[in-house]
Amino acid sequence: MDVQERTVSAEIDWDDVRVFLAVARAGSFSGAARELGVNHTTVGRRLTSLEAALGGHLLLERRPDGYVLTPAGAAAASEAERMDLASHALRRAVEVGEELAGPVRISSLASFGERILAAPLAALAAAHPSLRLELVGEDRNVQLSKGEADIAIRFGRPADDEALTRQIGEVGYRLYAAPGYLAATPAQTRRFVGFSDDMARIAPGAARLRELMGGQPPTLRCGAFAAQAAAAAAGAGIAMLPLYLGEGAPGLVRVDPAADRVWSQPIWLVVRADVRRVARVRRVADVLAEAVETRAADLRG
């Protein structure tokens, strides 16, 4: 056996394949890094490892606007997609025969949990009566490393290095107000409903709202999106709300429907590192990701 044959027969690391697939899907190292919750260096190292295991074949070619698949890469990506589907099927097959039991605590913004997560979690709990699920709406980023939750949904890049993270979607948000407030208040004198300090640290849209306010104090600060929506509907000013809450909300209209401006922010799934391989935690994490993906169009706008 020559050197080339020995190289091609090297064992392929599934983690290398996952990274390659993420780059192929995202078209960039940075996009893949965000998707997998790793750094740019790790992506490059994993890709080099896979190419070496496949006999040194170049899988991706760098272009000015990102990475594109080479012919060998396109063939590899097709098989990698099948491997990815098979891995999910294998997990589901094992879990069908394994009773999912025990506690899983999930932390999320209250409105997001109520509107997006509660129903699919209820269905999971009904299918597995021995699961003890707890969905907690919080206006802070819990510390997973201290055991405050097993899984968290976050908006903005998680900083917890001890947790497994992946981006599972995006949330869009717009400006909303009561029709009467807009009719009675000239554009240059309109004011905003703001976030409480704790809410501002974690809420999608908080940074953009500060820019729009331009140093002007809000008429009212609220610690929850639902409270902001209610305040805006009562005529307190303009609120920046996620689409899943603002669209169709009673008493609210878009501030500038002609512009139809939507801002967006990533949605991150964060799993505590020491429980990420526990079957019940993995299953709940998959259900949360599927819930967001199913509502992707509504969430992103």
XYZ file of C-alpha atoms in Angstrom:
301
model
C 0.000 0.000 0.000
C 1.452 3.364 -0.998
C 1.304 6.614 0.972
C -1.732 7.907 -0.957
C -3.720 4.739 -0.230
C -2.807 4.877 3.462
C -3.940 8.508 3.627
C -7.276 7.838 1.924
C -7.986 4.933 4.274
C -7.499 7.122 7.365
C -10.480 7.184 9.696
C -12.849 10.078 9.067
C -13.799 12.139 12.107
C -17.536 12.986 12.164
C -16.770 16.344 13.792
C -14.624 17.197 10.752
C -17.537 16.313 8.481
C -19.936 18.495 10.513
C -17.595 21.468 10.172
C -17.159 20.923 6.432
C -20.931 20.710 6.007
C -21.401 23.934 7.971
C -18.886 25.766 5.740
C -20.537 24.361 2.612
C -23.926 25.587 3.810
C -22.773 28.986 5.072
C -20.218 29.727 2.348
C -17.751 31.104 4.897
C -15.604 30.091 7.852
C -17.177 32.794 10.010
C -20.702 31.608 9.221
C -19.777 28.026 10.052
C -18.076 29.135 13.267
C -21.225 30.979 14.363
C -23.413 28.015 13.494
C -21.318 25.554 15.482
C -20.251 27.839 18.320
C -16.516 27.416 17.639
C -13.769 29.790 16.530
C -12.405 30.441 13.045
C -9.185 28.513 13.757
C -11.090 25.375 14.715
C -13.031 25.487 11.450
C -9.826 25.684 9.423
C -8.178 22.899 11.413
C -11.171 20.583 11.050
C -11.396 21.193 7.312
C -7.685 20.480 6.834
C -8.081 17.263 8.843
C -10.950 16.069 6.641
C -9.116 16.874 3.424
C -6.115 14.905 4.698
C -8.321 11.922 5.597
C -9.767 12.032 2.064
C -6.399 11.819 0.413
C -5.582 15.496 0.214
C -8.445 16.376 -2.127
C -9.350 20.067 -2.029
C -12.982 20.365 -0.942
C -13.471 24.129 -0.904
C -12.067 26.911 -3.026
C -11.767 30.415 -1.658
C -13.325 33.199 -3.739
C -13.582 36.953 -3.035
C -17.190 36.509 -1.900
C -16.645 33.351 0.161
C -15.974 29.644 -0.279
C -17.386 27.445 -3.039
C -17.312 23.678 -3.380
C -14.840 22.069 -5.726
C -16.120 19.083 -7.763
C -14.690 16.785 -5.075
C -16.256 18.981 -2.420
C -19.673 18.847 -4.078
C -19.548 15.046 -4.098
C -18.379 15.010 -0.473
C -21.087 17.489 0.567
C -23.784 15.286 -0.946
C -22.601 12.317 1.093
C -22.130 14.495 4.178
C -25.772 15.580 3.959
C -26.780 11.916 3.936
C -24.557 11.293 6.948
C -26.171 14.200 8.759
C -29.671 12.871 8.074
C -28.577 9.384 9.117
C -27.161 10.674 12.394
C -30.486 12.309 13.258
C -32.364 9.151 12.251
C -30.040 7.036 14.403
C -30.628 9.281 17.405
C -34.395 9.168 16.951
C -34.336 5.374 16.533
C -32.444 4.943 19.797
C -34.692 7.347 21.669
C -37.856 5.585 20.464
C -36.746 2.557 22.447
C -35.430 4.588 25.380
C -37.784 6.109 27.887
C -37.043 9.800 28.254
C -37.319 10.578 31.933
C -36.125 13.174 34.383
C -35.952 16.954 34.664
C -34.948 19.480 32.004
C -35.039 23.204 32.796
C -35.281 25.642 29.876
C -34.691 29.388 30.202
C -36.048 31.903 27.679
C -37.523 35.352 27.385
C -41.070 35.036 28.709
C -42.833 36.126 25.514
C -40.691 33.878 23.323
C -41.356 30.917 25.571
C -45.097 31.567 25.595
C -45.493 32.201 21.861
C -42.933 29.845 20.313
C -41.758 27.160 22.750
C -44.627 26.224 25.063
C -46.756 24.278 22.561
C -43.996 21.988 21.191
C -42.706 21.366 24.708
C -46.220 20.461 25.814
C -46.450 17.942 22.959
C -43.106 16.431 23.983
C -44.215 16.175 27.606
C -47.432 14.436 26.534
C -45.448 11.906 24.499
C -43.034 11.225 27.383
C -44.910 11.434 30.694
C -41.774 10.717 32.708
C -40.119 13.904 31.465
C -40.290 16.793 33.922
C -39.989 19.923 31.796
C -39.712 23.401 33.262
C -39.954 26.436 30.975
C -38.883 29.573 32.814
C -39.382 33.076 31.428
C -36.542 35.301 32.632
C -35.277 38.818 31.935
C -31.631 37.853 32.389
C -29.078 35.455 30.952
C -28.903 32.547 33.376
C -25.519 31.024 34.228
C -25.595 27.509 32.860
C -22.225 26.674 34.388
C -23.803 27.181 37.825
C -26.680 24.847 37.018
C -29.345 27.536 36.765
C -30.734 25.842 33.641
C -29.934 22.968 31.320
C -30.848 24.810 28.104
C -31.206 28.505 27.337
C -32.496 30.451 24.358
C -30.488 33.633 23.893
C -30.524 36.598 21.557
C -27.026 37.792 20.744
C -23.810 35.812 20.837
C -23.542 33.692 24.032
C -20.414 34.272 26.090
C -20.533 31.061 28.117
C -17.447 29.096 27.022
C -18.548 26.084 29.049
C -21.731 25.563 27.024
C -22.459 24.105 23.603
C -24.007 26.725 21.340
C -25.562 26.832 17.887
C -27.550 29.390 15.977
C -31.037 28.054 15.269
C -32.655 31.029 13.565
C -33.249 34.763 13.597
C -35.856 37.000 15.173
C -37.025 40.143 13.416
C -38.478 43.218 15.085
C -40.229 46.418 14.034
C -41.539 49.652 15.528
C -45.173 49.657 16.656
C -47.496 52.225 18.240
C -51.175 52.952 18.787
C -52.883 54.471 15.718
C -54.249 57.311 17.842
C -50.786 58.143 19.171
C -49.328 58.353 15.662
C -52.204 60.511 14.433
C -51.969 62.950 17.340
C -48.183 63.197 17.707
C -45.897 64.828 15.118
C -43.079 62.557 14.025
C -40.371 64.788 15.496
C -41.917 64.708 18.989
C -42.732 61.029 19.238
C -41.132 59.167 22.133
C -40.334 55.548 22.868
C -41.254 52.885 25.376
C -37.931 51.581 26.660
C -36.439 48.488 28.275
C -35.637 48.020 31.928
C -31.883 47.749 32.546
C -32.024 43.955 32.975
C -34.179 43.494 29.890
C -31.918 45.730 27.799
C -29.008 43.328 28.357
C -30.712 40.403 26.672
C -33.618 41.625 24.534
C -33.450 41.586 20.738
C -33.635 45.123 19.417
C -32.393 46.827 22.597
C -29.195 48.165 21.040
C -31.033 49.442 17.972
C -33.675 51.111 20.155
C -30.981 53.027 22.049
C -29.721 54.373 18.725
C -33.192 55.451 17.663
C -33.814 57.194 20.979
C -30.625 59.229 20.518
C -30.168 59.870 24.218
C -33.781 60.867 24.773
C -35.283 59.212 27.880
C -38.163 56.795 27.310
C -41.672 57.612 28.470
C -41.731 54.315 30.358
C -39.322 51.440 30.956
C -40.661 47.891 30.946
C -39.129 44.580 31.944
C -41.037 42.461 29.416
C -42.103 42.709 25.788
C -45.732 42.090 26.734
C -45.648 45.112 29.045
C -44.059 47.241 26.317
C -46.784 46.198 23.869
C -49.497 47.054 26.384
C -47.914 50.437 27.139
C -47.618 51.300 23.455
C -51.222 50.241 22.808
C -52.270 52.569 25.655
C -50.565 55.499 23.908
C -47.286 55.685 25.843
C -45.178 55.896 22.694
C -43.391 53.717 20.161
C -42.257 50.210 21.104
C -39.714 48.038 19.333
C -41.247 44.566 19.419
C -40.400 41.163 17.953
C -42.596 40.235 15.013
C -44.040 37.238 16.812
C -45.570 39.654 19.327
C -46.139 42.871 17.368
C -47.762 41.607 14.173
C -51.515 41.588 14.627
C -51.331 42.740 18.239
C -54.570 44.484 19.346
C -54.267 48.256 19.383
C -50.932 48.397 17.541
C -49.870 49.223 13.984
C -46.485 49.502 12.302
C -45.036 52.982 12.702
C -43.862 53.186 9.096
C -45.567 50.454 7.058
C -44.333 51.956 3.781
C -40.706 51.401 4.784
C -41.484 47.884 6.050
C -38.151 47.927 7.886
C -37.250 44.756 9.751
C -34.184 44.457 11.956
C -32.983 40.995 12.881
C -30.892 39.268 15.523
C -29.652 35.668 15.819
C -31.387 33.158 18.065
C -28.939 30.925 19.910
C -29.558 27.568 21.542
C -27.204 27.071 24.494
C -26.848 23.702 26.242
C -24.985 23.173 29.491
C -21.770 21.319 28.699
C -22.024 18.617 31.355
C -25.507 17.464 30.250
C -25.298 17.909 26.482
C -25.001 14.140 25.882
C -27.909 13.215 28.168
C -30.681 11.780 25.992
C -33.531 13.806 27.464
C -31.569 17.066 27.143
C -30.598 16.305 23.557
C -34.225 15.548 22.699
C -35.495 18.769 24.257
C -32.791 20.754 22.453
C -33.845 19.212 19.145
C -37.501 20.061 19.806
C -36.599 23.685 20.569
C -34.532 23.972 17.386
C -37.337 22.416 15.336
C -39.852 24.812 16.897
C -37.808 27.813 15.808
C -37.123 26.404 12.349
C -40.832 25.669 11.842
C -41.720 29.282 12.633
C -38.737 30.736 10.750
C -40.787 32.833 8.326
C -42.945 34.314 11.099
C -39.965 35.013 13.311
C -37.674 36.557 10.705
C -40.260 38.369 8.645
